[in-house]
Amino acid sequence: MSDKATLSPVEGIKVRSRGLRGTLEASLQNQLTGQLAADDQQLIKFHGTYQQDDRDRREERERKKLEPAYSFMVRLRLPGGDLTPEQWIGMQELADANTTGTIKITTRQTIQVHGVIKSKLKPTMQWFDRYGLDAIAACGDVNRNVCAGAHPAVSAFHEEVHAFADKISTHLLPKTKGYAEIWLDGERLDEGAPAEEDPLYKDVYLPRKFKIGIAIPPHNDTDVFTNDIGLIAIEEDGAFAGFNVAIGGGMGATHGNPDTYPRLATVIGFVTPEQTLDTVWQIAAVQRDFGNREDRKQARMKYTIDRMGVDAFKKELESRLDFALAEAKEFAFESRGDIYGWTQDHAGRWHYTLFVENGLVRDEGEYRLKSGILALAERGGCKLRFTTNQNLMLVDVADADKADFEAILQEYGLTEAQRAASNVRRDALACVAMNTCPLALAEAQRYMPSFLTKVEALLAKHDMAEQGIHIRMTGCPNGCARPYVAEIGLIGRNPGRYNLHLGGDALGQRLNTLYQEDADEGMILETLDGLFGRYVSEREAAESFGDFTARVL
Ligand code: SRM
Ligand code: SF4
């Protein structure tokens, strides 16, 4: 155990919090400021929300001697990304009433809203609750939203596997009733009474955020190897046999700090469906006990594993389980991007994947995405599902209803927008960055669309307009759009300047590497122009752009 004196300050906040309660209620009631007390700014993350301020307005507010324009981002916990149409309608009404109005589909298959002022936080949480939704553990040093492969048509046992997202999320939820107490006027813990016992998180929680993703081969839409725990569904004789377990994935790094790095998860074995919940629980417990609690930049499980060694970590895990992991089974990924448009599954049900650029749900001119999704939800007769590629699916549409949905998609300009988007645009990801993310060093989702227009022009110049290349952009090296597994990764360095990473594969199985540092748009486009030209003339048969750059550079 670490010496108390050297623990990171967040550790003390967790331990003192009495089940994540802290002084949150008092902070929320303080009407003199739009922000929370410092400790509560950390604690509120465990309740699925972050305090932010409008970075576009910082200077103006400072000039006027006003405090920053504080507001909160609130993120739903939504294992597997599923919402009912009624829940979507409720979320859209909420977005119009309490937030900027835009709903953001995230890279972890859920939605978040921005611009919620302090006085509207509790009503927002209560709104979620009315629709059977919550934000507990959507952020913070706990297991976060569990992602699962979104596309029902990729496997006959898709539903069985997809259901594990919810099972795992529930199994690893914090036991505190602090969330209900603070936001939902739940029963209060007696003054001075200890917080609820939590066998997994105890009073220390995990050293850092913790993420679990499930992939169903041959599709790796969840980028399974970028998770702390990646579960790869294994088929035997046409049925679901269990999961290969991969541990220690993570994307975040810090510019100039070589001790931080992205890492792909290492496959350590195979477990049956019955062994899965125990296994993920105990992996989290090993990380709880062995993770670094002094330096938060070394606290993710990937560093724990690299410090201990994979074999020692696995040995510790197995000492806590009453079984040993079996040898990992064969699997193969063949695709990663979303499968757009209509697909039909083994049971004959229809599913439609709708392209949502950078996950931003709002109306823009003729392209009335938000109104269109509302009309689809009001039509009913399907489930809504978010994908880890920031898109939206209509799931389980009956044959007889398909034409109705198609008509709505056309009426709101959605079919046309989807058809017009190039392959690179449809496969691209960008994180939030400006104007809300406090860590952004450069733009991402606000800049990506115009950047891609220039890339499309370059591709057309080289007769590759139809080419698919995974391009991902983030405003800083934390990697929220998983840029280190992109074929072209752009990682914000300074305003208008990015580190260009190349050489990731198209399936999320190989990290890219730094090719050009602190480059502006002109430099990046010049580099890509040259490389696209070489790709056309030097590529091997069926070689992806990522594989090509990894081979020749
Ligand atoms: Fe992230 C922090 C947004 C997925 C790695 N991320 C943040 C914060 C909360 C900034 C902050 O700490 O104050 C960003 C809020 C911006 C805003 O204004 O909304 C933020 N992360 C996002 C989202 C919304 C990006 C998006 O455009 O979709 C994604 C929300 C996912 C969700 O629903 O839970 C998001 N973040 C990711 C991913 C991708 C993934 O998980 O598949 C990663 C890389 C994988 C990983 O965790 O290693 C990721 N976010 C980070 C990190 C770096 C963690 C690290 O190990 O160093 C931070 C910073 C931190 O934790 O200190 C961060
Ligand atoms: Fe913010 Fe950086 Fe994450 Fe983008 S990658 S949302 S800039 S923390």
PDB file of N, CA and C in Angstrom, residues 305-349:
ATOM      1  N   ILE A 305      -0.253  -3.372 -15.339  1.00  0.00           N
ATOM      2  CA  ILE A 305       0.122  -4.632 -15.996  1.00  0.00           C
ATOM      3  C   ILE A 305       1.565  -4.575 -16.486  1.00  0.00           C
ATOM      4  N   ASP A 306       1.958  -3.446 -17.057  1.00  0.00           N
ATOM      5  CA  ASP A 306       3.344  -3.360 -17.548  1.00  0.00           C
ATOM      6  C   ASP A 306       4.343  -3.376 -16.384  1.00  0.00           C
ATOM      7  N   ARG A 307       3.931  -2.825 -15.266  1.00  0.00           N
ATOM      8  CA  ARG A 307       4.831  -2.826 -14.104  1.00  0.00           C
ATOM      9  C   ARG A 307       4.943  -4.233 -13.506  1.00  0.00           C
ATOM     10  N   MET A 308       3.772  -4.902 -13.356  1.00  0.00           N
ATOM     11  CA  MET A 308       3.787  -6.243 -12.741  1.00  0.00           C
ATOM     12  C   MET A 308       4.274  -7.306 -13.715  1.00  0.00           C
ATOM     13  N   GLY A 309       3.995  -7.105 -15.002  1.00  0.00           N
ATOM     14  CA  GLY A 309       4.176  -8.156 -16.014  1.00  0.00           C
ATOM     15  C   GLY A 309       2.841  -8.872 -16.199  1.00  0.00           C
ATOM     16  N   VAL A 310       2.530  -9.233 -17.440  1.00  0.00           N
ATOM     17  CA  VAL A 310       1.235  -9.856 -17.733  1.00  0.00           C
ATOM     18  C   VAL A 310       1.077 -11.155 -16.947  1.00  0.00           C
ATOM     19  N   ASP A 311       2.148 -11.961 -16.881  1.00  0.00           N
ATOM     20  CA  ASP A 311       2.036 -13.268 -16.215  1.00  0.00           C
ATOM     21  C   ASP A 311       1.741 -13.112 -14.728  1.00  0.00           C
ATOM     22  N   ALA A 312       2.421 -12.160 -14.094  1.00  0.00           N
ATOM     23  CA  ALA A 312       2.193 -11.946 -12.655  1.00  0.00           C
ATOM     24  C   ALA A 312       0.775 -11.426 -12.415  1.00  0.00           C
ATOM     25  N   PHE A 313       0.311 -10.557 -13.295  1.00  0.00           N
ATOM     26  CA  PHE A 313      -1.060 -10.042 -13.142  1.00  0.00           C
ATOM     27  C   PHE A 313      -2.053 -11.199 -13.264  1.00  0.00           C
ATOM     28  N   LYS A 314      -1.819 -12.043 -14.253  1.00  0.00           N
ATOM     29  CA  LYS A 314      -2.748 -13.167 -14.477  1.00  0.00           C
ATOM     30  C   LYS A 314      -2.710 -14.131 -13.285  1.00  0.00           C
ATOM     31  N   LYS A 315      -1.510 -14.355 -12.758  1.00  0.00           N
ATOM     32  CA  LYS A 315      -1.380 -15.259 -11.607  1.00  0.00           C
ATOM     33  C   LYS A 315      -2.166 -14.699 -10.408  1.00  0.00           C
ATOM     34  N   GLU A 316      -2.031 -13.403 -10.194  1.00  0.00           N
ATOM     35  CA  GLU A 316      -2.766 -12.762  -9.093  1.00  0.00           C
ATOM     36  C   GLU A 316      -4.274 -12.894  -9.318  1.00  0.00           C
ATOM     37  N   LEU A 317      -4.691 -12.704 -10.559  1.00  0.00           N
ATOM     38  CA  LEU A 317      -6.120 -12.828 -10.886  1.00  0.00           C
ATOM     39  C   LEU A 317      -6.605 -14.244 -10.586  1.00  0.00           C
ATOM     40  N   GLU A 318      -5.859 -15.225 -11.067  1.00  0.00           N
ATOM     41  CA  GLU A 318      -6.314 -16.614 -10.896  1.00  0.00           C
ATOM     42  C   GLU A 318      -6.306 -17.032  -9.432  1.00  0.00           C
ATOM     43  N   SER A 319      -5.440 -16.405  -8.636  1.00  0.00           N
ATOM     44  CA  SER A 319      -5.426 -16.740  -7.204  1.00  0.00           C
ATOM     45  C   SER A 319      -6.717 -16.273  -6.534  1.00  0.00           C
ATOM     46  N   ARG A 320      -7.429 -15.356  -7.169  1.00  0.00           N
ATOM     47  CA  ARG A 320      -8.676 -14.842  -6.595  1.00  0.00           C
ATOM     48  C   ARG A 320      -9.911 -15.515  -7.195  1.00  0.00           C
ATOM     49  N   LEU A 321      -9.724 -16.267  -8.283  1.00  0.00           N
ATOM     50  CA  LEU A 321     -10.846 -16.966  -8.921  1.00  0.00           C
ATOM     51  C   LEU A 321     -10.805 -18.427  -8.505  1.00  0.00           C
ATOM     52  N   ASP A 322     -11.954 -19.139  -8.565  1.00  0.00           N
ATOM     53  CA  ASP A 322     -11.846 -20.563  -8.250  1.00  0.00           C
ATOM     54  C   ASP A 322     -11.724 -21.395  -9.528  1.00  0.00           C
ATOM     55  N   PHE A 323     -11.178 -20.784 -10.558  1.00  0.00           N
ATOM     56  CA  PHE A 323     -10.886 -21.519 -11.791  1.00  0.00           C
ATOM     57  C   PHE A 323      -9.704 -20.830 -12.482  1.00  0.00           C
ATOM     58  N   ALA A 324      -9.058 -21.552 -13.383  1.00  0.00           N
ATOM     59  CA  ALA A 324      -7.982 -20.944 -14.177  1.00  0.00           C
ATOM     60  C   ALA A 324      -8.553 -20.589 -15.543  1.00  0.00           C
ATOM     61  N   LEU A 325      -8.037 -19.547 -16.151  1.00  0.00           N
ATOM     62  CA  LEU A 325      -8.502 -19.200 -17.493  1.00  0.00           C
ATOM     63  C   LEU A 325      -8.046 -20.290 -18.468  1.00  0.00           C
ATOM     64  N   ALA A 326      -8.919 -20.656 -19.384  1.00  0.00           N
ATOM     65  CA  ALA A 326      -8.519 -21.623 -20.412  1.00  0.00           C
ATOM     66  C   ALA A 326      -7.683 -20.909 -21.467  1.00  0.00           C
ATOM     67  N   GLU A 327      -7.059 -21.706 -22.318  1.00  0.00           N
ATOM     68  CA  GLU A 327      -6.255 -21.109 -23.384  1.00  0.00           C
ATOM     69  C   GLU A 327      -7.142 -20.311 -24.332  1.00  0.00           C
ATOM     70  N   ALA A 328      -6.648 -19.160 -24.774  1.00  0.00           N
ATOM     71  CA  ALA A 328      -7.452 -18.313 -25.676  1.00  0.00           C
ATOM     72  C   ALA A 328      -7.780 -19.063 -26.962  1.00  0.00           C
ATOM     73  N   LYS A 329      -8.953 -18.780 -27.523  1.00  0.00           N
ATOM     74  CA  LYS A 329      -9.401 -19.459 -28.756  1.00  0.00           C
ATOM     75  C   LYS A 329      -9.080 -18.587 -29.974  1.00  0.00           C
ATOM     76  N   GLU A 330      -9.102 -19.243 -31.114  1.00  0.00           N
ATOM     77  CA  GLU A 330      -8.874 -18.537 -32.388  1.00  0.00           C
ATOM     78  C   GLU A 330     -10.023 -17.565 -32.669  1.00  0.00           C
ATOM     79  N   PHE A 331      -9.703 -16.414 -33.225  1.00  0.00           N
ATOM     80  CA  PHE A 331     -10.744 -15.502 -33.711  1.00  0.00           C
ATOM     81  C   PHE A 331     -10.112 -14.642 -34.803  1.00  0.00           C
ATOM     82  N   ALA A 332     -10.961 -13.997 -35.599  1.00  0.00           N
ATOM     83  CA  ALA A 332     -10.421 -13.110 -36.636  1.00  0.00           C
ATOM     84  C   ALA A 332     -11.381 -11.944 -36.842  1.00  0.00           C
ATOM     85  N   PHE A 333     -10.829 -10.735 -36.870  1.00  0.00           N
ATOM     86  CA  PHE A 333     -11.634  -9.560 -37.211  1.00  0.00           C
ATOM     87  C   PHE A 333     -11.474  -9.247 -38.690  1.00  0.00           C
ATOM     88  N   GLU A 334     -12.577  -8.797 -39.290  1.00  0.00           N
ATOM     89  CA  GLU A 334     -12.532  -8.448 -40.720  1.00  0.00           C
ATOM     90  C   GLU A 334     -12.994  -7.030 -40.989  1.00  0.00           C
ATOM     91  N   SER A 335     -13.622  -6.381 -40.019  1.00  0.00           N
ATOM     92  CA  SER A 335     -14.138  -5.032 -40.262  1.00  0.00           C
ATOM     93  C   SER A 335     -14.246  -4.279 -38.947  1.00  0.00           C
ATOM     94  N   ARG A 336     -14.397  -2.956 -39.074  1.00  0.00           N
ATOM     95  CA  ARG A 336     -14.474  -2.130 -37.868  1.00  0.00           C
ATOM     96  C   ARG A 336     -15.505  -1.006 -37.996  1.00  0.00           C
ATOM     97  N   GLY A 337     -15.613  -0.400 -39.175  1.00  0.00           N
ATOM     98  CA  GLY A 337     -16.529   0.735 -39.344  1.00  0.00           C
ATOM     99  C   GLY A 337     -17.973   0.267 -39.275  1.00  0.00           C
ATOM    100  N   ASP A 338     -18.886   1.206 -39.071  1.00  0.00           N
ATOM    101  CA  ASP A 338     -20.293   0.824 -39.011  1.00  0.00           C
ATOM    102  C   ASP A 338     -20.795   0.369 -40.382  1.00  0.00           C
ATOM    103  N   ILE A 339     -21.814  -0.481 -40.325  1.00  0.00           N
ATOM    104  CA  ILE A 339     -22.397  -1.018 -41.560  1.00  0.00           C
ATOM    105  C   ILE A 339     -23.650  -0.180 -41.821  1.00  0.00           C
ATOM    106  N   TYR A 340     -23.555   0.758 -42.767  1.00  0.00           N
ATOM    107  CA  TYR A 340     -24.621   1.758 -42.943  1.00  0.00           C
ATOM    108  C   TYR A 340     -25.820   1.212 -43.696  1.00  0.00           C
ATOM    109  N   GLY A 341     -26.937   1.895 -43.499  1.00  0.00           N
ATOM    110  CA  GLY A 341     -28.154   1.543 -44.225  1.00  0.00           C
ATOM    111  C   GLY A 341     -28.826   0.333 -43.604  1.00  0.00           C
ATOM    112  N   TRP A 342     -29.632  -0.349 -44.428  1.00  0.00           N
ATOM    113  CA  TRP A 342     -30.421  -1.475 -43.924  1.00  0.00           C
ATOM    114  C   TRP A 342     -29.622  -2.772 -43.934  1.00  0.00           C
ATOM    115  N   THR A 343     -29.721  -3.530 -42.840  1.00  0.00           N
ATOM    116  CA  THR A 343     -29.189  -4.897 -42.821  1.00  0.00           C
ATOM    117  C   THR A 343     -30.280  -5.784 -42.220  1.00  0.00           C
ATOM    118  N   GLN A 344     -30.247  -7.055 -42.568  1.00  0.00           N
ATOM    119  CA  GLN A 344     -31.251  -7.977 -42.030  1.00  0.00           C
ATOM    120  C   GLN A 344     -30.508  -9.057 -41.249  1.00  0.00           C
ATOM    121  N   ASP A 345     -31.043  -9.443 -40.092  1.00  0.00           N
ATOM    122  CA  ASP A 345     -30.323 -10.435 -39.288  1.00  0.00           C
ATOM    123  C   ASP A 345     -30.854 -11.844 -39.534  1.00  0.00           C
ATOM    124  N   HIS A 346     -30.285 -12.790 -38.772  1.00  0.00           N
ATOM    125  CA  HIS A 346     -30.627 -14.201 -38.936  1.00  0.00           C
ATOM    126  C   HIS A 346     -32.114 -14.458 -38.727  1.00  0.00           C
ATOM    127  N   ALA A 347     -32.784 -13.590 -37.919  1.00  0.00           N
ATOM    128  CA  ALA A 347     -34.206 -13.814 -37.629  1.00  0.00           C
ATOM    129  C   ALA A 347     -35.104 -13.023 -38.583  1.00  0.00           C
ATOM    130  N   GLY A 348     -34.505 -12.364 -39.569  1.00  0.00           N
ATOM    131  CA  GLY A 348     -35.301 -11.635 -40.557  1.00  0.00           C
ATOM    132  C   GLY A 348     -35.656 -10.218 -40.145  1.00  0.00           C
ATOM    133  N   ARG A 349     -35.180  -9.747 -38.941  1.00  0.00           N
ATOM    134  CA  ARG A 349     -35.498  -8.377 -38.535  1.00  0.00           C
ATOM    135  C   ARG A 349     -34.563  -7.399 -39.240  1.00  0.00           C
TER     136      ARG A 349
END
